[in-house]
Tab-separated table of C-alpha atoms and ligand atoms in Angstrom:
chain	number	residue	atom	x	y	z
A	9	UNK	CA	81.855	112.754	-15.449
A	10	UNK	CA	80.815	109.095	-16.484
A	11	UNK	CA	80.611	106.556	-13.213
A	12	UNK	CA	81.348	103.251	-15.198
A	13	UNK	CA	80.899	99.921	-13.665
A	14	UNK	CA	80.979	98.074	-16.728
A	15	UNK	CA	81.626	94.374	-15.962
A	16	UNK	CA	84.281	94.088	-18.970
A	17	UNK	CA	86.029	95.734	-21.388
A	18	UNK	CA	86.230	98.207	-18.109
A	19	UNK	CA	87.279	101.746	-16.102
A	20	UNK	CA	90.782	102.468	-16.901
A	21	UNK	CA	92.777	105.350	-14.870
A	22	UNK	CA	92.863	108.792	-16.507
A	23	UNK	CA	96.321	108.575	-16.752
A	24	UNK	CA	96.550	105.410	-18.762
A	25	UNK	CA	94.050	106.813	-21.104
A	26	UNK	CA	96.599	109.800	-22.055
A	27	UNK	CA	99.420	108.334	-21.702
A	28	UNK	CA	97.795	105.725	-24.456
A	29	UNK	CA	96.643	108.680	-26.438
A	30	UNK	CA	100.114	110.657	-26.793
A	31	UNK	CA	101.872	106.878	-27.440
A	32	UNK	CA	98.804	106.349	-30.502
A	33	UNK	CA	100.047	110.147	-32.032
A	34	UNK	CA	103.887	109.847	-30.779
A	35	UNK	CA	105.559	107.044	-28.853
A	36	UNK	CA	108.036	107.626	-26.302
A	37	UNK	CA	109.203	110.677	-28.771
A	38	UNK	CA	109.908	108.704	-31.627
A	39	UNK	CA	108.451	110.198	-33.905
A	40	UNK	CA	105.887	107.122	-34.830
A	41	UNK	CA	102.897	105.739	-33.615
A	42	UNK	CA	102.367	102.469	-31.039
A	43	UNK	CA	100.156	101.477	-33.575
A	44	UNK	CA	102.890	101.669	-36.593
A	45	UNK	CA	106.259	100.347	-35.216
A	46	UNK	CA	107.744	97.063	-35.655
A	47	UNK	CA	107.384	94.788	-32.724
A	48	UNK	CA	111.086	93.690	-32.960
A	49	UNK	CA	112.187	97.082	-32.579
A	50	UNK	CA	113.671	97.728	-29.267
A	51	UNK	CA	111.275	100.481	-28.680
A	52	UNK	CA	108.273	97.355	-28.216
A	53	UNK	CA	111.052	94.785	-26.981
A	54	UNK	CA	111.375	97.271	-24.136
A	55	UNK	CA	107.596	97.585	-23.291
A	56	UNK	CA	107.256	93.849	-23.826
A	57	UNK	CA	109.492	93.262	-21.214
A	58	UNK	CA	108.635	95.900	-18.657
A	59	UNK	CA	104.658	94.381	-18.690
A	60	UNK	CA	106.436	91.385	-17.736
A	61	UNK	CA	108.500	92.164	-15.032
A	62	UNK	CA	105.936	94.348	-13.843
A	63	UNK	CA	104.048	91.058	-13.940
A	64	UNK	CA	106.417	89.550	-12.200
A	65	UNK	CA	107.376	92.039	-9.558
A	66	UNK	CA	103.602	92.496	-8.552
A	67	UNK	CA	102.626	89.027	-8.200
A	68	UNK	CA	105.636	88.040	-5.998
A	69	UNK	CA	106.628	85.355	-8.514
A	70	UNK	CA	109.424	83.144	-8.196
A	71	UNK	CA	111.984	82.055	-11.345
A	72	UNK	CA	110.171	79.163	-12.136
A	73	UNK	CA	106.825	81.066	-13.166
A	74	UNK	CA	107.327	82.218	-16.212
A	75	UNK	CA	104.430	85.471	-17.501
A	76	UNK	CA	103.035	85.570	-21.398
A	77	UNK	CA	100.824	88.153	-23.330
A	78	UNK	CA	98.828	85.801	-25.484
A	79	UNK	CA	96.268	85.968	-28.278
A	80	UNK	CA	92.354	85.038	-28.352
A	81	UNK	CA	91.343	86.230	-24.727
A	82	UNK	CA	90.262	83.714	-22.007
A	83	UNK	CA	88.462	82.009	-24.103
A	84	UNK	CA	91.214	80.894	-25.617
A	85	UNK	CA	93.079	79.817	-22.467
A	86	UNK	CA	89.944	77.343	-22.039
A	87	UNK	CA	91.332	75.272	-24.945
A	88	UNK	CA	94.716	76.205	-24.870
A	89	UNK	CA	95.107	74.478	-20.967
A	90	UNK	CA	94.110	71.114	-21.902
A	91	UNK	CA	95.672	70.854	-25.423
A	92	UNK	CA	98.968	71.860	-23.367
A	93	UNK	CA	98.301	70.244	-19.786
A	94	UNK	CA	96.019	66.856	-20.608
A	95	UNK	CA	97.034	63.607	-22.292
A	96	UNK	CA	93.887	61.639	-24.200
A	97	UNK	CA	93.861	59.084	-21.023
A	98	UNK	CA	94.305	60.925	-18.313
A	99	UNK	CA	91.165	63.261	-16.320
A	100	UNK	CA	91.388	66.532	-14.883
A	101	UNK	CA	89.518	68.051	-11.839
A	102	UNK	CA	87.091	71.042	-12.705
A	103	UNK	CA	84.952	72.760	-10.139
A	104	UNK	CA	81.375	74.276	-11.894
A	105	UNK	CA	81.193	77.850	-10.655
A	106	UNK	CA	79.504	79.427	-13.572
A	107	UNK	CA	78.953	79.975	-17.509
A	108	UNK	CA	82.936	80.475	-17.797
A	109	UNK	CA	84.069	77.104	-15.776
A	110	UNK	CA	81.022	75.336	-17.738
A	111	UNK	CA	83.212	76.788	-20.814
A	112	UNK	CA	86.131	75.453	-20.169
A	113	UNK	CA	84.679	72.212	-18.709
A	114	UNK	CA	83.234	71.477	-22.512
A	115	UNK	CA	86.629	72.508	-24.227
A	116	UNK	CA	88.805	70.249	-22.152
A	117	UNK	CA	86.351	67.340	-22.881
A	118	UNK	CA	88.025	67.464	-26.268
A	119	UNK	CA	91.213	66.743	-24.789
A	120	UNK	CA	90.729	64.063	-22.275
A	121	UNK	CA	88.861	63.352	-19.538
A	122	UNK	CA	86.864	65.553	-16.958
A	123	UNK	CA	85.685	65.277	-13.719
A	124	UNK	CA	83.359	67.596	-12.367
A	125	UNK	CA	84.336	67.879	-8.704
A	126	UNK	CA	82.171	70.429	-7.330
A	127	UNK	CA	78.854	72.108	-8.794
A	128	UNK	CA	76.737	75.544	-7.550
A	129	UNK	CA	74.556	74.890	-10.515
A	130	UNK	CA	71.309	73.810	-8.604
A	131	UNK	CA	71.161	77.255	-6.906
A	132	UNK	CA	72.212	79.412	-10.220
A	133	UNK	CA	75.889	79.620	-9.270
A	134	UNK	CA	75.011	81.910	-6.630
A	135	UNK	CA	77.630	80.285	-3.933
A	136	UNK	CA	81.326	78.970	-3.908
A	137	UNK	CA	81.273	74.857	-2.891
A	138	UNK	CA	82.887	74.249	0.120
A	139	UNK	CA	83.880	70.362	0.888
A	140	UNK	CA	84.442	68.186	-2.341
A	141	UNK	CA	86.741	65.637	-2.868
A	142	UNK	CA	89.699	65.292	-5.457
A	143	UNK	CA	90.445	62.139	-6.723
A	144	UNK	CA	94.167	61.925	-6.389
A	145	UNK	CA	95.416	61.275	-10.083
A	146	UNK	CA	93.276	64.006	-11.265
A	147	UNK	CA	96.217	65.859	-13.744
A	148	UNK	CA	94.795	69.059	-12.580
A	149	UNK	CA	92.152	71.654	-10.852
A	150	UNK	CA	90.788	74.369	-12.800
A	151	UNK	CA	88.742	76.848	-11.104
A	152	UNK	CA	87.305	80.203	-11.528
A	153	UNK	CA	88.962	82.706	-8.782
A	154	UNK	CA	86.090	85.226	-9.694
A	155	UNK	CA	82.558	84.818	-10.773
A	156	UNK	CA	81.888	87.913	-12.915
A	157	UNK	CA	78.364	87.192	-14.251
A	158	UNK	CA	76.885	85.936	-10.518
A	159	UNK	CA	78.983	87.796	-8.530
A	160	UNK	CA	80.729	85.109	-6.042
A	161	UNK	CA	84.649	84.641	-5.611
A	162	UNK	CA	86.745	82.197	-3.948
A	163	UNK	CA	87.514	83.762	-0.560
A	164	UNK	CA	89.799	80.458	0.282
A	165	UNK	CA	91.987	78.907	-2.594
A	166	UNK	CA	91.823	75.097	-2.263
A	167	UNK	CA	95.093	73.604	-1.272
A	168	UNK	CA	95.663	70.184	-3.368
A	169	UNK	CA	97.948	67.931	-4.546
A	170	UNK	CA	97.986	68.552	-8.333
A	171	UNK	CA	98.707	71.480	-10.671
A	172	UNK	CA	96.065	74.431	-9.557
A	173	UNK	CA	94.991	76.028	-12.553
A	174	UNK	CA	92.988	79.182	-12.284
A	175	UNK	CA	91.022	81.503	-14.496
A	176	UNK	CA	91.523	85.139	-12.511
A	177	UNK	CA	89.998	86.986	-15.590
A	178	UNK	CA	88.106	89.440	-13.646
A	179	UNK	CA	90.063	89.332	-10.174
A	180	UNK	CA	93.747	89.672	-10.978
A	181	UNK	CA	96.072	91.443	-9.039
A	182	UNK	CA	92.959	92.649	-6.922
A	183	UNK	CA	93.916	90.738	-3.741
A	184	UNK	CA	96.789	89.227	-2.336
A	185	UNK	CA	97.474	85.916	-3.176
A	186	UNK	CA	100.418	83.363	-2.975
A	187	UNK	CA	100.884	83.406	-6.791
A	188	UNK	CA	103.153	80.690	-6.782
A	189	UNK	CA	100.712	77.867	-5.188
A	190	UNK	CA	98.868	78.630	-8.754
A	191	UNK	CA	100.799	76.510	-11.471
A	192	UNK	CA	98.966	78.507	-14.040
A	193	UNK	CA	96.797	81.894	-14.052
A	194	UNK	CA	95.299	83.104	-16.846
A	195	UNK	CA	93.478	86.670	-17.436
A	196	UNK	CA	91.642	89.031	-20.077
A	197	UNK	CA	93.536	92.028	-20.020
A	198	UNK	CA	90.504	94.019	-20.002
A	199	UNK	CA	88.538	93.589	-16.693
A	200	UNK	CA	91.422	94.450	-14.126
A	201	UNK	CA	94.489	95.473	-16.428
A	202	UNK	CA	94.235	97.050	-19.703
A	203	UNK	CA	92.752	96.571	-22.810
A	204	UNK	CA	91.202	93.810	-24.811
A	205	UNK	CA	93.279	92.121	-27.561
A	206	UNK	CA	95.625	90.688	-24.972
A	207	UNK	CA	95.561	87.856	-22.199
A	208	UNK	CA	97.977	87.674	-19.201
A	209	UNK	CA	99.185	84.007	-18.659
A	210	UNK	CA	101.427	82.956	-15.911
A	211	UNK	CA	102.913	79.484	-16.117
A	212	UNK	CA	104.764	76.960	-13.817
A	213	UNK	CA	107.431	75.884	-16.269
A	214	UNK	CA	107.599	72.510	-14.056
A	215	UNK	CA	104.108	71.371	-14.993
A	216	UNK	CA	105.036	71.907	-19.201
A	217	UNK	CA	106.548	68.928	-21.227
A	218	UNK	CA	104.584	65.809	-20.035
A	219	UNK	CA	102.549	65.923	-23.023
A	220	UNK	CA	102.432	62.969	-25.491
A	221	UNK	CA	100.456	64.912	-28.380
A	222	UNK	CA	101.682	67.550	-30.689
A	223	UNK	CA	101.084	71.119	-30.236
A	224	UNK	CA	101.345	73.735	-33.411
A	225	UNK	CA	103.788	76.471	-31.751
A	226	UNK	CA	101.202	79.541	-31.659
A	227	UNK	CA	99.292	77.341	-29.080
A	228	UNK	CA	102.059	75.802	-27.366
A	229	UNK	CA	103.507	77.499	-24.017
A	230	UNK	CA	107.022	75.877	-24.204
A	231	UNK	CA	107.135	77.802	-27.727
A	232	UNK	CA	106.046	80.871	-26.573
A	233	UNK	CA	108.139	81.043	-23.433
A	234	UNK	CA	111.534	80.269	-25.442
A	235	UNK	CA	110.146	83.309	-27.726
A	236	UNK	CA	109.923	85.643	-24.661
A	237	UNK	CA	105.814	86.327	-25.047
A	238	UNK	CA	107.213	87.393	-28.791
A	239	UNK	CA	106.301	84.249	-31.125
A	240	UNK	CA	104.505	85.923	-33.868
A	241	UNK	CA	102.966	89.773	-33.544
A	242	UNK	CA	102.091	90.117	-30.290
A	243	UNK	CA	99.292	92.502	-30.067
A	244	UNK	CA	101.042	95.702	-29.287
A	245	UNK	CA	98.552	98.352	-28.414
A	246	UNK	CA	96.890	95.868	-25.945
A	247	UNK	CA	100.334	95.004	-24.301
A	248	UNK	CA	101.124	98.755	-24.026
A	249	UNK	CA	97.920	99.550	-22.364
A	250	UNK	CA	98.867	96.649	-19.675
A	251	UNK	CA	101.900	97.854	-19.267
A	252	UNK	CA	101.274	101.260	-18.415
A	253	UNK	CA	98.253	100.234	-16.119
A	254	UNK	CA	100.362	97.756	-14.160
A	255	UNK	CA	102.846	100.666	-13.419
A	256	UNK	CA	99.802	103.127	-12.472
A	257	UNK	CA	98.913	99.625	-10.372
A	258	UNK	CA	102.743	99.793	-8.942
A	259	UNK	CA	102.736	103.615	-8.367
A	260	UNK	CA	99.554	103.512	-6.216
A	261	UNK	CA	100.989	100.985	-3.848
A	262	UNK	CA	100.363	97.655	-5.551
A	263	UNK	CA	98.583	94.471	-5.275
A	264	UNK	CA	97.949	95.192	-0.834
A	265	UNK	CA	96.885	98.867	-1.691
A	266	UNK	CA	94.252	97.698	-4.153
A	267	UNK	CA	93.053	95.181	-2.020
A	268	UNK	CA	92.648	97.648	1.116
A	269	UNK	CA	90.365	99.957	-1.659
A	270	UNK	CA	88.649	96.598	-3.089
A	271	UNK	CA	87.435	95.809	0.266
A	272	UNK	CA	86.608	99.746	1.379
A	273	UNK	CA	84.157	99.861	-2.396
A	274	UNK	CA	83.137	96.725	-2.088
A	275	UNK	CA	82.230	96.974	1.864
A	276	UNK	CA	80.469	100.175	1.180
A	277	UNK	CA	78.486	98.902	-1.408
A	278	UNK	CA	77.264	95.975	0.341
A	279	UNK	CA	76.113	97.935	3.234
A	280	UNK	CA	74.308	99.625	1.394
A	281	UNK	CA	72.377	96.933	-0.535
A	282	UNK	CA	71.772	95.060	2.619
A	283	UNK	CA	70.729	98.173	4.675
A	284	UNK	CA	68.164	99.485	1.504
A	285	UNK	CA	64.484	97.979	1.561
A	286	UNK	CA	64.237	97.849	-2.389
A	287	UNK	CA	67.699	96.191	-3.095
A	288	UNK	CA	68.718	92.988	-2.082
A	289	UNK	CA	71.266	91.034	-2.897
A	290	UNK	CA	71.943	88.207	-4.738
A	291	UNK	CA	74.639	85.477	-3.544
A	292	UNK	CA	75.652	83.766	-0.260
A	293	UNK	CA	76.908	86.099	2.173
A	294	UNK	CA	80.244	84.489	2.776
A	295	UNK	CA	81.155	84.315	-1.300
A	296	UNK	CA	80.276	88.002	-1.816
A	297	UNK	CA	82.575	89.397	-4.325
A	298	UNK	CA	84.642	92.413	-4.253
A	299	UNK	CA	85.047	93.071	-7.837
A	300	UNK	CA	81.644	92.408	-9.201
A	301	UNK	CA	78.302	93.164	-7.091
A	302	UNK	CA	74.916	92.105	-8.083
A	303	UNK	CA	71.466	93.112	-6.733
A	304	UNK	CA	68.039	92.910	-7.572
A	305	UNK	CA	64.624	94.365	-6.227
A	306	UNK	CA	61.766	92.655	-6.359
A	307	UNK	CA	59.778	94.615	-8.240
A	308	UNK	CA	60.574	94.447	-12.567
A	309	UNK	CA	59.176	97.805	-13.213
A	310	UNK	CA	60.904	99.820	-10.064
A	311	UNK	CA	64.027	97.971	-11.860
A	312	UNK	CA	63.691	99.612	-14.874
A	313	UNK	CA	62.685	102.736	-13.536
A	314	UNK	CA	66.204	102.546	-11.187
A	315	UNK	CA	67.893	101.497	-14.345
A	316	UNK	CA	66.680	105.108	-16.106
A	317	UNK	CA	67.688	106.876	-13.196
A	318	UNK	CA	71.507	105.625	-13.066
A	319	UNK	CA	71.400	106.645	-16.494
A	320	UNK	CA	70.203	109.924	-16.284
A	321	UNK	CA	72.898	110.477	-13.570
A	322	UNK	CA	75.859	109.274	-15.593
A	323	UNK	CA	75.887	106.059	-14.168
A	324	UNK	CA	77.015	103.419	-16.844
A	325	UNK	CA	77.296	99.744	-17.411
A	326	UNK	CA	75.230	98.430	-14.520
A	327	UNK	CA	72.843	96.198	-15.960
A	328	UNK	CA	73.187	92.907	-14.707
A	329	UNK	CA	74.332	89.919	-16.975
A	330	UNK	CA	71.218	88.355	-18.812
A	331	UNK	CA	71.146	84.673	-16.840
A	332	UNK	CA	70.856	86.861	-13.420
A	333	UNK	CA	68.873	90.373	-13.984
A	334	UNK	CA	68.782	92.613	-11.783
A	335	UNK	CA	72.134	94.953	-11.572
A	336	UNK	CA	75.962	94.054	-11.223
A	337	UNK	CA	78.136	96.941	-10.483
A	338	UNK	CA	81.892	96.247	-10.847
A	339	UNK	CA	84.450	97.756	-8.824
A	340	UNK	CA	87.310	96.675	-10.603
A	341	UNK	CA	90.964	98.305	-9.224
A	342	UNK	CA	90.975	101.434	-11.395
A	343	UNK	CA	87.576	102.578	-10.165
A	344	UNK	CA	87.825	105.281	-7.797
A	345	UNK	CA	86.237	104.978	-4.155
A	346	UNK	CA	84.492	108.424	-5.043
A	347	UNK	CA	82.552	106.041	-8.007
A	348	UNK	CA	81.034	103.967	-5.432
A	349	UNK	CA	79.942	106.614	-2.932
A	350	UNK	CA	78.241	108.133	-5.900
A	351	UNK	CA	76.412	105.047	-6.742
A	352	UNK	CA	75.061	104.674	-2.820
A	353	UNK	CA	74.214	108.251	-2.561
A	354	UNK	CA	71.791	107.849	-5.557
A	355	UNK	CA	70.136	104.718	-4.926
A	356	UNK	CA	69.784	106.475	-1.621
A	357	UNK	CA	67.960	108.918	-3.454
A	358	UNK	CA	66.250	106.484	-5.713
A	359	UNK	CA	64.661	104.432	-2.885
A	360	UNK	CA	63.400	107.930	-0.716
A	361	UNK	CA	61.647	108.999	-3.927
A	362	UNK	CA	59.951	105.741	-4.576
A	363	UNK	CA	58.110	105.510	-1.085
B	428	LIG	C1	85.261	87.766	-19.220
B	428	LIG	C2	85.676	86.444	-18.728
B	428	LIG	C3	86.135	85.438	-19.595
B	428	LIG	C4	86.166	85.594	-21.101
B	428	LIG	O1	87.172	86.436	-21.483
B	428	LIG	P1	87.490	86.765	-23.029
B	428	LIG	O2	88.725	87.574	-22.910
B	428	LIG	O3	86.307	87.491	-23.570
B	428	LIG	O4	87.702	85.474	-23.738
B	428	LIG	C5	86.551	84.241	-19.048
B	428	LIG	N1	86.528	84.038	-17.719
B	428	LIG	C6	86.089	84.967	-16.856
B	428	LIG	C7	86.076	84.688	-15.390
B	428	LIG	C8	85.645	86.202	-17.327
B	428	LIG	O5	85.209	87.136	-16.476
């Protein structure tokens, strides 16, 4: 058995992999493949709206959130949020947490104004900022709930005035959150909830229409939510995948059950790193993520020589991201507690064979 802690595309359940398998050779008995039926066809209508009301049902929405399978990843949702959300005059709040705010910072540039409210650049994004101000006519906040590359996470949302937008690419539906104080979450399906090809985006419908540009329909929510999530081709395998990992998510107790094994993986790990003499970790203390964890050693050869061991013992995707070194193990929801005690037990070993 593989132990992967790749930081995205990521571990998916056993189960959703078959389940995906049989639906590619013959879906839901019809005879036809996920990949070859027509997404009007009530056989996708039905799967379309399942992912969302599993969507839905998990995040505790309310009727005026409406949830979307998009196109073009996250990525995407960096342009797509000001082209929808900012007028030409008018400046929205972003705090600088990392490569993917610093993203989204440039593409809403194109759109309006920004205003950088809050920066952990000068110490390589390796803690959450705590007091900043807001000016008050800022049209919105964006932040970035989860710091995949450096390994930090908001542990307390900011409460403010204006639309909260948030990028939860590689925390959603990890933790228990009032979903509804966010006026717009977006996510890659393929950190936390299924495949790539698809993005989850939930929207305050409240916060849509105060636009004075115009938007072509494939980028503009209003569009997309009058087309129930079903504009153009969705992409169908990717929404399938989702779908069937957000009921795996339901059957094994839901958004509080994966946050009681986020913390127990995430807890175990760090005890680890800050109990070893070779690893150490990386960020502040009080930011520590649970879904990605980075650590270094101090020595660049012993970190190569740890990074042929993991592989030798079926350890994968644990090299961390470029702009940190070092190693990032993720601990997404699908990725089993036994994964983790694995990963401890040999870097156990590793460090009482390299005194
Ligand atoms: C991976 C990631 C992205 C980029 O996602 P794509 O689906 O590749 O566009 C954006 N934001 C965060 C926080 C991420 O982890």
């Amino acid at each position: 058995m593989i132990h992967n802690f790749n930081a995205g595309p990521s571990f998916l359940p056993q189960s959703v992999l078959q389940q995906a398998s049989q639906a590619i050779m013959n879906f839901n008995n019809s005879g036809l493949s996920i990949l070859e039926i027509g997404h009007r066809t009530p056989l996708f209508e039905s799967v379309m709206e399942e992912a969302r009301s599993l969507v839905k049902e998990l995040m505790n929405l309310d009727d005026k959130h409406e949830v979307l399978f998009l196109h073009g990843g996250a990525t995407t949702q960096f342009m797509q949020v000001p082209m929808n959300l900012l007028n030409e005059n008018e400046t929205a709040a972003y705090a600088d947490t990392g490569v993917w705010s610093t993203k989204a910072i440039k593409e809403a540039k194109l759109y309006g104004n920004v205003e950088i409210v809050c920066s952990s650049k000068d110490k390589n994004y390796t803690y959450i900022p705590k007091d900043f101000a807001i000016s008050n006519n800022a049209t919105y906040l964006h932040i970035t709930t989860n710091n995949t590359i450096y390994g930090t996470q908001w542990q307390k949302i900011p409460a403010v005035s204006m639309p909260l937008i948030a990028d939860m690419s590689s925390d959603i539906l990890s933790r228990q959150l009032d979903f509804n104080s966010f006026d717009l979450i977006f996510a890659g399906a393929q950190k936390n909830m299924g495949a790539a090809g698809t993005t989850l985006v939930v929207v305050n419908k409240q916060i849509l229409g105060k636009l004075n540009r115009p938007v072509p329909p494939i980028m503009d929510y209003q569009a997309h939510i009058q087309a129930k999530s079903m504009l153009n081709t969705p992409p169908v395998f990717a929404v399938y995948a989702s779908m069937i990992t957000l009921r795996w998510l339901k059957e094994n107790g839901g958004v509080a059950a994966m946050e009681k094994l986020n913390t127990e993986k995430s807890k175990l790990l760090y005890e680890a790193i800050d109990n070893s003499k070779i690893f150490k970790g990386t960020v502040a203390l009080e930011d520590r993520s649970k879904m990605n964890v980075c650590f270094v050693m101090d020595d660049a050869e012993k970190e190569k020589q740890f990074l042929e061991f993991a592989k030798q013992n079926n350890i994968y995707g644990i090299k961390g991201h470029r702009s940190v070194g070092g190693f990032r193990a993720s601990l997404y929801n699908a990725l089993p507690l036994s994964s983790v005690e694995y990963l401890v037990e040999k870097m156990k070993e590793f460090e009482n064979s390299t005194r």
